[in-house]
Coordinates of C-alpha atoms and ligand atoms in Angstrom, one line a residue:
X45 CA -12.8 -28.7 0.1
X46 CA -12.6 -29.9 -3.6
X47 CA -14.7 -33.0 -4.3
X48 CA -13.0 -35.5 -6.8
X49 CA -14.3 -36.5 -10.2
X50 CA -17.8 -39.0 -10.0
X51 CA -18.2 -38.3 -6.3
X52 CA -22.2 -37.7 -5.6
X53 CA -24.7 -36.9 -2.8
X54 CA -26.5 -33.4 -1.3
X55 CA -22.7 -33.0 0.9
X56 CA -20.7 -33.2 -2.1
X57 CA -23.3 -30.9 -4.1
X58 CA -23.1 -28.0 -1.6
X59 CA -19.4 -28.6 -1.2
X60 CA -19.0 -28.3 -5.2
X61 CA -22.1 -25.0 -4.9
X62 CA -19.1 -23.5 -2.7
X63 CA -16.5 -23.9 -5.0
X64 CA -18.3 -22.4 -7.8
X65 CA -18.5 -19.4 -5.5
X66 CA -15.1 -18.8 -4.6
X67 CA -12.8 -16.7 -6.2
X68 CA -10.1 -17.6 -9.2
X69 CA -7.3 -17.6 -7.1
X70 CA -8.5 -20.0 -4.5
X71 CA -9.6 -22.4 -7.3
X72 CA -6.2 -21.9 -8.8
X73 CA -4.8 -23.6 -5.6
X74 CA -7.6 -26.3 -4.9
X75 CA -7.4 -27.8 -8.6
X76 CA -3.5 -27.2 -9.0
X77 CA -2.6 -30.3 -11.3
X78 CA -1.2 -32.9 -9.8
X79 CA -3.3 -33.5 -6.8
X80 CA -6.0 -35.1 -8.2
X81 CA -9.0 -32.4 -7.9
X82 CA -11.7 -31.8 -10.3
X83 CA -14.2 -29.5 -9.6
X84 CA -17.6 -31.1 -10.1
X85 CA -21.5 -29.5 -9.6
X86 CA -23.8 -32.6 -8.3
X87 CA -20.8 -34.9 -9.7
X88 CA -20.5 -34.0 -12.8
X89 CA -16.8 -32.6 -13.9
X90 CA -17.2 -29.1 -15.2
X91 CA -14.0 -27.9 -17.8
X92 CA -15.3 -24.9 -19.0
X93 CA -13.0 -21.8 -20.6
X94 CA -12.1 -18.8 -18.4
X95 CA -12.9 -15.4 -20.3
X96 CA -9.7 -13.7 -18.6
X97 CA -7.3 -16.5 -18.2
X98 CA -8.4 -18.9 -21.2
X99 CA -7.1 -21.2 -18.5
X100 CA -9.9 -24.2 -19.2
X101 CA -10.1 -26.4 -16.3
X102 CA -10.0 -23.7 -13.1
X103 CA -13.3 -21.7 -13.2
X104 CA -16.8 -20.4 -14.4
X105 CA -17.4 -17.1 -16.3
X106 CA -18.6 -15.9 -13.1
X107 CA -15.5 -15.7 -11.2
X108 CA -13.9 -13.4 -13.0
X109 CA -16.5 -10.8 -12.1
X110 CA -14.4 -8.0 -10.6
X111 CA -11.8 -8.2 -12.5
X112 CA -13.5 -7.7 -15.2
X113 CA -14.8 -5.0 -13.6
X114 CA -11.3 -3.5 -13.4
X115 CA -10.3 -4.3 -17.0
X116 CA -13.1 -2.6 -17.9
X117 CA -13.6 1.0 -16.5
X118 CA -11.1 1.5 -14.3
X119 CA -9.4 3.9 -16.6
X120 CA -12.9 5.6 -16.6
X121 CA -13.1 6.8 -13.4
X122 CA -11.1 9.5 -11.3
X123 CA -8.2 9.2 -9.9
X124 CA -9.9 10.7 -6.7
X125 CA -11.9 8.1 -6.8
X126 CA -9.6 5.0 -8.4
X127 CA -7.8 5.7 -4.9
X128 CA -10.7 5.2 -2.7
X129 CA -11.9 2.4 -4.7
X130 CA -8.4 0.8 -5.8
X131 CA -7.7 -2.1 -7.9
X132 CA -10.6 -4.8 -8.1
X133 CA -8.8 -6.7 -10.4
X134 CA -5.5 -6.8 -7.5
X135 CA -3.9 -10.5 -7.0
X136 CA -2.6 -9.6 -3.9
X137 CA -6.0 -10.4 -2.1
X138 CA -9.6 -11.9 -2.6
X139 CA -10.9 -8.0 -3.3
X140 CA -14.4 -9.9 -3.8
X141 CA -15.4 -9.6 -0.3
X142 CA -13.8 -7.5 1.6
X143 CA -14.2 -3.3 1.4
X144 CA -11.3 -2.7 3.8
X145 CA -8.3 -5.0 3.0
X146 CA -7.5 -7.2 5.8
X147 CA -4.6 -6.8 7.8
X148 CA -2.2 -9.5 7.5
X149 CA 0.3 -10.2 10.0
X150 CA 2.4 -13.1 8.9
X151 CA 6.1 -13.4 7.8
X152 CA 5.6 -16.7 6.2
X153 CA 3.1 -18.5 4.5
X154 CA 2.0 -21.5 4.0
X155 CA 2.9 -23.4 1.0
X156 CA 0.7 -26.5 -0.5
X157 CA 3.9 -27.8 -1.5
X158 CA 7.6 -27.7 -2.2
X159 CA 6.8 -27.5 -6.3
X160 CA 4.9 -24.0 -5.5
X161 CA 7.8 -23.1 -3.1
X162 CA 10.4 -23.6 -5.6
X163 CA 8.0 -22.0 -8.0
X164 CA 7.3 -18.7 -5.7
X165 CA 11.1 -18.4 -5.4
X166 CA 11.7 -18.6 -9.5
X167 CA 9.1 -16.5 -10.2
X168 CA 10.1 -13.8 -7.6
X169 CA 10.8 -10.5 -9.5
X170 CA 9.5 -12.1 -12.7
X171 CA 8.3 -9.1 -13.5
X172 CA 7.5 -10.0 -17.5
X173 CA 4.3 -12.2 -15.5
X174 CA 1.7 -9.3 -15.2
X175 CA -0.7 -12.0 -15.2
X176 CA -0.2 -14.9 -12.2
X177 CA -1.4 -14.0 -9.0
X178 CA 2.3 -13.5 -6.4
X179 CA 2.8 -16.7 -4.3
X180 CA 3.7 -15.2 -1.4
X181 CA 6.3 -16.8 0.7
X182 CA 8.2 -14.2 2.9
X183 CA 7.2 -10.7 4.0
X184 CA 10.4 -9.2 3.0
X185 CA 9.5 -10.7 -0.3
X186 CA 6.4 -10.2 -1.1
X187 CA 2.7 -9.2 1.2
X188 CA -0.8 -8.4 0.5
X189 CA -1.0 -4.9 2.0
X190 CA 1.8 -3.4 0.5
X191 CA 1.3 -5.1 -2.9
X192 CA -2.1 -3.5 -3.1
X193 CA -0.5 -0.1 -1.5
X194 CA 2.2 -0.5 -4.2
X195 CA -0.7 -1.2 -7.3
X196 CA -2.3 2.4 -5.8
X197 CA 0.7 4.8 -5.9
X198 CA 1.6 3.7 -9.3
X199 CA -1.8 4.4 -10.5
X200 CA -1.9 7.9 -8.6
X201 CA 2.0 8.6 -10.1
X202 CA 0.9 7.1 -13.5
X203 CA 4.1 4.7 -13.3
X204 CA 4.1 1.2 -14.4
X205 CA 4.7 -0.1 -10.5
X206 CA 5.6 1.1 -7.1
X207 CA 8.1 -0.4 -4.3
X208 CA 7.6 0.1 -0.8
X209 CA 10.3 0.7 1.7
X210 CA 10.4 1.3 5.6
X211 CA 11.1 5.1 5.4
X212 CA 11.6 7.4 2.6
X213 CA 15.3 7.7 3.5
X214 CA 15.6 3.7 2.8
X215 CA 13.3 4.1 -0.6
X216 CA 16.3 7.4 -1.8
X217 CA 19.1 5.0 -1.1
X218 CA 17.7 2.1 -3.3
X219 CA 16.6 4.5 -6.5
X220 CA 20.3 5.5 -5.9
X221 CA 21.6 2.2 -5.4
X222 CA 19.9 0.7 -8.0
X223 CA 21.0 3.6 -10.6
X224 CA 24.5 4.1 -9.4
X225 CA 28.1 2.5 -8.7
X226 CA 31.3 2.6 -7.9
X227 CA 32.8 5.5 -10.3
X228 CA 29.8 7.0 -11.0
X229 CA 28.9 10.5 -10.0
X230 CA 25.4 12.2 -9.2
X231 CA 24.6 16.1 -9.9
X232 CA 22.4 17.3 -7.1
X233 CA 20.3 20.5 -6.3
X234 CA 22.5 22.1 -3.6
X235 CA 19.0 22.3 -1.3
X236 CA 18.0 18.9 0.1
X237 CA 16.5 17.4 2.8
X238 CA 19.3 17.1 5.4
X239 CA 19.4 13.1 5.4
X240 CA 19.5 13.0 1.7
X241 CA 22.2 15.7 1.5
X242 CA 24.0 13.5 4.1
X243 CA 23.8 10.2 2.2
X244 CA 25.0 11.7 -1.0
X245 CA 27.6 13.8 1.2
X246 CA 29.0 11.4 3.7
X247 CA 27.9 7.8 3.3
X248 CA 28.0 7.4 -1.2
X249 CA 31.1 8.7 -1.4
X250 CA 32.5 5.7 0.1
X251 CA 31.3 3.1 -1.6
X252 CA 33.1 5.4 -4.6
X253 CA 29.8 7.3 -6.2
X254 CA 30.5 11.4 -5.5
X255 CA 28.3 14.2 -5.6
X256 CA 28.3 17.7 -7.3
X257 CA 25.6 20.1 -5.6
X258 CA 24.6 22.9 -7.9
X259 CA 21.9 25.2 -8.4
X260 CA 19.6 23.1 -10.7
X261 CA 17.6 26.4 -11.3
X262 CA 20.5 27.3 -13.4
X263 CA 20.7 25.0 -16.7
X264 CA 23.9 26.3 -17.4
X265 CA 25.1 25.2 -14.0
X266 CA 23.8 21.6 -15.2
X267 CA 25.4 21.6 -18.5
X268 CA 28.8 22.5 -16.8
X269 CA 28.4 20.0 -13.8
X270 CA 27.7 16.5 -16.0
X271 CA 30.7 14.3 -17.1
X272 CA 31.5 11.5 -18.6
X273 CA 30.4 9.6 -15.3
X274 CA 27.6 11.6 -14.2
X275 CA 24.5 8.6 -14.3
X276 CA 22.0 10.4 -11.8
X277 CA 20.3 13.9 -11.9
X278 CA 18.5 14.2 -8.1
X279 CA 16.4 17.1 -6.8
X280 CA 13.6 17.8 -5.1
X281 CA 11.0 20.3 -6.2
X282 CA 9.5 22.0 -4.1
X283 CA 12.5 22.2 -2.1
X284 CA 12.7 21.4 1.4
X285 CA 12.3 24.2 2.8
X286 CA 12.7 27.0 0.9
X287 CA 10.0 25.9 -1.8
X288 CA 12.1 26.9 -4.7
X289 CA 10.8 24.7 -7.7
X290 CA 13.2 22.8 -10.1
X291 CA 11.7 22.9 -13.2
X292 CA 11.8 19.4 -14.3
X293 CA 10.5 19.1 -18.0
X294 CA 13.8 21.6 -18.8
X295 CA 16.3 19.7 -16.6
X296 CA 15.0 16.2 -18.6
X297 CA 15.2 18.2 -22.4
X298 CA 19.0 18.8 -21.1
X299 CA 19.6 15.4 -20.1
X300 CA 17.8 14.4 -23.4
X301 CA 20.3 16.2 -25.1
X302 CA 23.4 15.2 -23.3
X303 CA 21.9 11.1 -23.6
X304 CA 21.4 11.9 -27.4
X305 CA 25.5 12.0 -27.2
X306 CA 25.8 8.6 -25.1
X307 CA 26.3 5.2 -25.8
X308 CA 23.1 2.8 -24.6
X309 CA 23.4 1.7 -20.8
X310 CA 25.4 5.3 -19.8
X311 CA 22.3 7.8 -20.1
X312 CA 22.0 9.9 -17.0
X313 CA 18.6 9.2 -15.5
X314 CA 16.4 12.1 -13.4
X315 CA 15.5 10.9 -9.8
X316 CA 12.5 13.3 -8.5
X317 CA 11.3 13.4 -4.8
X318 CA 7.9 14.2 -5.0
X319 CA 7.1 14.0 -1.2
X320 CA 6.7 17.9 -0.7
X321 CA 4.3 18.5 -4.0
X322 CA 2.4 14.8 -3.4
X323 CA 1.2 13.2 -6.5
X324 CA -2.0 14.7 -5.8
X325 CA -0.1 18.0 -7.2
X326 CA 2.6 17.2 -9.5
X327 CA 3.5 13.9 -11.2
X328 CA 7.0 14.0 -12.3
X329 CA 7.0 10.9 -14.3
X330 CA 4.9 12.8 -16.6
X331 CA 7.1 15.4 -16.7
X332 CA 10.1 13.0 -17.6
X333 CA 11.7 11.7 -14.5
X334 CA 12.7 8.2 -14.4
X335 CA 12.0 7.2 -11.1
X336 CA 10.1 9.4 -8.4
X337 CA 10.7 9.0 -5.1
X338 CA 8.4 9.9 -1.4
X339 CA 8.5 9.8 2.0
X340 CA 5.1 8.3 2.8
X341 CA 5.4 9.5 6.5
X342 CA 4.4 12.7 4.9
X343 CA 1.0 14.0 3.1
X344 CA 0.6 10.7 1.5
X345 CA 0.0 8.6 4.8
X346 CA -1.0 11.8 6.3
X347 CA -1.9 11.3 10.1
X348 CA 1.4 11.2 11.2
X349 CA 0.9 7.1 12.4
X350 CA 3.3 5.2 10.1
X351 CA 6.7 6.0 8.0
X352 CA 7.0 4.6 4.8
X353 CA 8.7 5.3 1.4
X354 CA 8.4 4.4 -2.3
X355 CA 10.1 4.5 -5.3
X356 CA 7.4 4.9 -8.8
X357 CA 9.1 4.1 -11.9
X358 CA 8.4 2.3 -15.2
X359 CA 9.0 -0.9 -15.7
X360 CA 12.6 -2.0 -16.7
X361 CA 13.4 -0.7 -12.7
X362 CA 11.2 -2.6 -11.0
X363 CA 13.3 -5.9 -11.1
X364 CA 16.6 -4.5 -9.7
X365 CA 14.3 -2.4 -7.2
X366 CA 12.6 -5.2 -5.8
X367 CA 16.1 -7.8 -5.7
X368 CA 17.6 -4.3 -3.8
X369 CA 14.5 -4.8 -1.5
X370 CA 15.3 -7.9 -0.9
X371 CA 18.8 -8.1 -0.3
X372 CA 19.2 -4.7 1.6
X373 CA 16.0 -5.8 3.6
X374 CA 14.5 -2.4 3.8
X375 CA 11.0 -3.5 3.3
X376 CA 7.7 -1.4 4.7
X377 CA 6.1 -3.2 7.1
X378 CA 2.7 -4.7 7.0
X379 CA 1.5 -3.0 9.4
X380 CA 2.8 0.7 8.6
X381 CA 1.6 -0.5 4.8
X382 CA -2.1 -0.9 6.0
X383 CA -3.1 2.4 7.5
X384 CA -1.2 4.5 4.7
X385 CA -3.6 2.2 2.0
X386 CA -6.6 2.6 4.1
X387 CA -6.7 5.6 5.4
X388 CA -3.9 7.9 4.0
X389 CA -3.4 7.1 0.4
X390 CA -7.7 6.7 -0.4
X391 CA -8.0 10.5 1.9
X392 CA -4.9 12.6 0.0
X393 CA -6.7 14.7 -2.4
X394 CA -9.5 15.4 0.3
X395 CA -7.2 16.5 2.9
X396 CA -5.0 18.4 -0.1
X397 CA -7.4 20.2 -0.7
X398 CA -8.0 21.2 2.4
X399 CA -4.6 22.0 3.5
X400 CA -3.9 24.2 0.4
X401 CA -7.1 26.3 1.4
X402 CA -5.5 26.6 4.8
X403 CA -2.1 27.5 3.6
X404 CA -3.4 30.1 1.1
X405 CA -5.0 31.6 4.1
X406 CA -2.1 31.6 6.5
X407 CA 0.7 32.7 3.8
X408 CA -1.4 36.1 3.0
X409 CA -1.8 36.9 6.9
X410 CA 1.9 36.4 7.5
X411 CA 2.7 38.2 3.9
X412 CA 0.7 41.3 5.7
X413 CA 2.4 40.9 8.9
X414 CA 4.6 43.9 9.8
X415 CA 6.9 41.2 11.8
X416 CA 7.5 39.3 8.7
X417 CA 10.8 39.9 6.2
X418 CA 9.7 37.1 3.4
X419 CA 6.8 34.7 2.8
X420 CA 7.2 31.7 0.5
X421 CA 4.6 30.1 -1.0
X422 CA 3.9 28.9 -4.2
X423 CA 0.2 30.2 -4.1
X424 CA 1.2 33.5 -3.6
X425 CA 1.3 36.3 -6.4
X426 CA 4.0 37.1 -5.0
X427 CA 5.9 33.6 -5.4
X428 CA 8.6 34.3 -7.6
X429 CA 8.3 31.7 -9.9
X430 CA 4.6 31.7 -10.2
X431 CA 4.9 30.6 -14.2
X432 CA 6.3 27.8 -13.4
X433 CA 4.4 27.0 -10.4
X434 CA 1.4 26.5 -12.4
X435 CA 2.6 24.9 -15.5
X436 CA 3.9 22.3 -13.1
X437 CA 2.1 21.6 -10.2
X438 CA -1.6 20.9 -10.6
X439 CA -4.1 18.2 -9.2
X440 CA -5.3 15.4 -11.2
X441 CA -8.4 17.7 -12.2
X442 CA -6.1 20.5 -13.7
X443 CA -6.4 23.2 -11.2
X444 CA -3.5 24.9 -9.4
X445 CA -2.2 23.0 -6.5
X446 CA 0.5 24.9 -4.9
X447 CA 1.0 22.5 -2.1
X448 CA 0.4 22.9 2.2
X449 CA 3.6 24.0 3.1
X450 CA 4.9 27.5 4.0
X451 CA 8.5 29.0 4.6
X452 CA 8.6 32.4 6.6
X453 CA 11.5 34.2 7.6
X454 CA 11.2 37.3 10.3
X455 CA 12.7 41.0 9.8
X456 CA 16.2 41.4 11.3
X457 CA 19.6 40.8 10.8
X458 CA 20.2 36.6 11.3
X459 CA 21.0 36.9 14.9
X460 CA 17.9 38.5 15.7
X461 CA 16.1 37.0 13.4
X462 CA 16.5 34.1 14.3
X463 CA 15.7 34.6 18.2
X464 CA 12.6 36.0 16.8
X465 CA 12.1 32.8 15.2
X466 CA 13.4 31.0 18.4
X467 CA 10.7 32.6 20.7
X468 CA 7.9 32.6 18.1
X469 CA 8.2 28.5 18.4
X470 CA 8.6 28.5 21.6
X471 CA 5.4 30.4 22.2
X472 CA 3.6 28.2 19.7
X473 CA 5.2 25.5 21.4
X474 CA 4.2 26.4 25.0
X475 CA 0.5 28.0 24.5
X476 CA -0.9 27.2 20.9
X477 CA -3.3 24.3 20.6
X478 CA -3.5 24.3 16.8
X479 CA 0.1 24.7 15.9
X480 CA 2.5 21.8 17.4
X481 CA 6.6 22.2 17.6
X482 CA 7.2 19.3 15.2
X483 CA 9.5 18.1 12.4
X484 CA 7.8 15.9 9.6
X485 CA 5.3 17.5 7.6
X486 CA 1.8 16.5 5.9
X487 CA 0.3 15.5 8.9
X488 CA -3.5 16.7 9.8
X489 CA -1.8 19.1 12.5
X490 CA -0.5 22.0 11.1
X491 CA 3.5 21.7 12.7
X492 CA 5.9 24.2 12.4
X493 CA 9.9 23.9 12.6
X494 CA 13.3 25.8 12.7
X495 CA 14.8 24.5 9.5
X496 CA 17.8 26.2 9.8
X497 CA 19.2 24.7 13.2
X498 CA 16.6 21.5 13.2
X499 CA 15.9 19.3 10.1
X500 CA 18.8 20.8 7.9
X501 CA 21.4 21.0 10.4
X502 CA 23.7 18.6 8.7
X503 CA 23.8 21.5 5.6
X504 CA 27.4 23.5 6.3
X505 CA 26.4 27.1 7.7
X506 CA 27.6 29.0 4.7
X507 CA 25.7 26.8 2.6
X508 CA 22.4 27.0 4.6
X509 CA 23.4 31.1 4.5
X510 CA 23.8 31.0 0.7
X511 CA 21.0 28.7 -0.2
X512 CA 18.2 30.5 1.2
X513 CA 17.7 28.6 4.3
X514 CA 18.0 31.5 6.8
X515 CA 18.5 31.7 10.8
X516 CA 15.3 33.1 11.5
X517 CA 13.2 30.8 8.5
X518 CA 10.1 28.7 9.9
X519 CA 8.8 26.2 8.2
X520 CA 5.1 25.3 8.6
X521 CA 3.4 22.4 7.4
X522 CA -0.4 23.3 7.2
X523 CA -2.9 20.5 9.2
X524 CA -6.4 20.0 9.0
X525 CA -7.6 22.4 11.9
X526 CA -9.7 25.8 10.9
X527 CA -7.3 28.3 9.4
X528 CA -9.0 31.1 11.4
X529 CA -7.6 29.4 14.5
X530 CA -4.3 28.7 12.9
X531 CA -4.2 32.3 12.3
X532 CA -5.0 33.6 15.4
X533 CA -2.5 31.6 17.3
X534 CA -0.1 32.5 15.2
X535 CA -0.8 35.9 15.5
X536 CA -1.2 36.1 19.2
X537 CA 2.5 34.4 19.3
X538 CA 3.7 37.0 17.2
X539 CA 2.3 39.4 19.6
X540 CA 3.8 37.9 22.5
X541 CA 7.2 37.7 20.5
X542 CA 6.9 41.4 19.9
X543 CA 5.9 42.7 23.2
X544 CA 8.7 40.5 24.6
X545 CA 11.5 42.4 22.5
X546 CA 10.3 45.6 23.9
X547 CA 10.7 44.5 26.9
X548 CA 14.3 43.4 26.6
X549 CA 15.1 46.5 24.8
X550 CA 13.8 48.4 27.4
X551 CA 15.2 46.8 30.2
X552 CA 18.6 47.0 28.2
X553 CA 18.4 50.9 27.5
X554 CA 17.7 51.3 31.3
X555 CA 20.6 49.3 32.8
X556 CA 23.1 52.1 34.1
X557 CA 26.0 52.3 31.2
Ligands
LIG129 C1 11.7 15.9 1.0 C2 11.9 14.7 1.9 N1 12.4 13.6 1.4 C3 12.7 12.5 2.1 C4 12.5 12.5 3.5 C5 12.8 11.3 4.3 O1 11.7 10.6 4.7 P1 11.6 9.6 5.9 O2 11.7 10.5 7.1 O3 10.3 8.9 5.8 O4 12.8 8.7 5.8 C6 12.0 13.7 4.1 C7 11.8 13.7 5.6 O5 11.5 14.7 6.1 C8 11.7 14.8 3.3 O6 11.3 15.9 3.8

């Protein structure tokens, strides 16, 4: 496609027109050095100076165009609008052309030869070149989709880069991985998801790294719980499911402290997982964690199509992270990375917004609901740690953002309670058509869940019973339908539940004794 220096005639001319159109990083590749390109208009060699790359022999001042762009205003706009419009200046693709990225389905590529191969495989992790476009060379290593998805959750967590995993389980294991070892110990809130409680439970501990659950809502409970080998701080605020919030700006100034007493390379660092609150409504990294991790099958890809996970952090993790990646193999797939960057990531603080409006809605109908013991939501007045709710969770336009998911628990002791529970699902489950019997959350159904003997199952009874997480707690997780029909499924289910307990009561006082 490149003509070679002196070469003349109208084919050559419109071959050379077509260069002069194409972007950087193909001209990067047609006139590498070494194979005897130029690039010539009507056959004349043209060396001019690149305003980005001061490279002088590649391009024209005009090729730099959107990237430019980028350099420019990015930082200008929104970030409700930064992730619709994403990164023009992104190497991971010719963003020139195309609105929607393409969708690229290749575990290889092709290199032009075994120099750039060699090169791709040096440079791999190089994370001190910001500038170089990747050469890709293996999926697991590097690929268009998820680069770009990666540039956009760093810019809505405000951290230096993101890496993406399959699921947000395989993203929690490589933060920990990457931060821990044999000998070392983590403090954890005692109230996790059940899979990460599991992994710090059952699996860490046998590669030698143990686990002290306490209540993080207690900083004296912190200060007692670090040691000498305590290298990790992990919670999850809110927490799954009982939407307490950890107040992470206070846990960091303790760490802070404790670190002040520490010699480099043996601070503890604070691991976040944001995928309840969303960046959309908290962004711990601001608040001082060191890495932030989420379960993109959640809010953030938000149509319940693809899992995912990534880990956010600044930029001295982002070489171990990726070599973890790339050793342990636990890489997001193209094709789960492409819907979450089309469609879930660039429609998040729309369908937030949303979702809050609906949860609001729902929380104060159950809250007035004569069936109902509790209702937890951080929305409510009521929510007992309101303060903190809104001096740390707000969207990126400062207004209260309390999140889309409720936790209920119905009026009883626990064994009734939580066959109230039981049936109310199960009516959902059979006759509701906005409410779906579901675990996973952030979805634009609204899908509700018995946390207590479904996602945290693996949580010790007593524990479940002194934590908060109660027989007869649901958990809902608020969609995208109308909230008046959320409501008034809900509400004829709780009617049903209701007039069956009757029922049984009075068929048991009328058995003969
Ligand atoms: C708070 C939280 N973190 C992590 C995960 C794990 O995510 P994944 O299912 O994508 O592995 C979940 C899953 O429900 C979750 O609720």
């Amino acid at each position: 496609m490149a003509s070679t220096a002196g070469s003349t005639g109208p084919a050559n001319i419109l071959k050379s027109l077509v260069i002069i159109t194409i972007t950087h990083k193909r001209l990067h590749t047609f006139a590498a050095p070494g194979l005897g390109f130029r690039i010539c208009v009507a056959g004349i060699p043209i060396d001019p100076v690149c305003s980005v790359c001061k490279d002088k022999s590649f391009t024209s001042s005009r090729m730099h165009t959107m990237e430019e762009k980028d350099h420019q205003n990015a930082s200008k706009y929104n970030m409700r609008t930064r992730m619709i419009e994403g990164n023009y200046g992104s190497k991971h693709w010719d963003y020139n052309h195309h609105i929607v990225p393409p969708m690229s389905a290749s575990c290889a590529y092709r290199l032009e030869n075994v120099h750039r191969g060699a090169e791709g495989f040096a440079h791999f992790a190089d994370t001190e070149d910001t500038q170089s476009e990747p050469i890709l060379i293996y999926d697991r290593l590097d690929e268009p989709a998820r680069g770009m998805l990666e540039e956009k959750l760093a810019c809505a967590e405000g951290g230096d880069f993101a890496i993406c995993f399959a699921t947000g389980m395989a993203a929690i294991s490589a933060a920990l991985g990457v931060t821990t070892k044999q000998g070392d110990e983590i403090v954890a809130h005692h109230t996790l998801y059940g899979c990460t409680y599991s992994l710090l439970a059952n699996w860490l501990p046998r590669q030698g790294i143990t686990t002290t659950f306490v209540d993080l809502k207690d900083q004296g409970a912190l200060w007692t719980s670090l040691t000498g080998k305590t290298r990790v701080v992990y919670l999850e605020t809110p927490v799954n499911p009982t939407l307490d919030l950890l107040d992470i700006a206070a846990i960091k100034q303790s760490i802070v402290e404790v670190n002040a007493t520490r010699p480099s390379g043996h601070e503890i660092l604070l691991i976040v997982d944001n995928t309840f609150a969303t960046p959309f409504c908290q962004r711990p990294l601001a608040l001082g964690a060191d890495l932030v991790v989420h379960s993109l099958t959640k809010n953030i890809g938000g149509f319940g199509t693809d899992m995912g996970g990534a880990v956010v952090a600044a930029a001295k993790y982002q070489r171990d992270l990726l070599m973890y990646r790339k050793d342990f193999g636990g890489v997001l797939s193209p094709k789960s990375a492409w819907p979450i960057l089309v469609y879930g990531l660039p429609t998040l603080a729309t369908r937030m917004v949303n979702q809050q409006k609906s949860a609001m809605e729902v929380a104060s109908f159950l809250e007035s609901h004569p069936m109902i013991e509790k209702v937890i939501y951080p929305g409510l007045k009521s929510f007992p740690q309101r303060d903190l709710a809104k001096r740390q969770m707000f969207s990126y336009d400062n207004k209260f953002a309390p999140g889309s998911v409720v936790y209920f628990v119905l009026k009883g002791n626990n064994e009734e309670a939580q066959i109230a529970a039981e049936m109310l699902i199960d009516d959902v489950a059979k006759h509701s058509r906005c409410l779906t019997l579901a675990v996973s959350l952030g979805q634009i159904r609204t899908l509700i869940e018995a946390p207590y003997s479904m996602t945290h199952a693996s949580l010790p009874d007593e524990l479940k019973s002194s934590i908060g997480i109660s027989p007869g707690g649901i958990r809902l997780s608020l969609g995208l339908e109308d909230w008046r029909d959320i409501i008034a499924d809900l509400s004829r289910a709780l009617s049903n539940v209701d007039a069956d307990k009757h029922q049984v009561q009075q068929n048991f006082s009328s058995e003969p004794a």
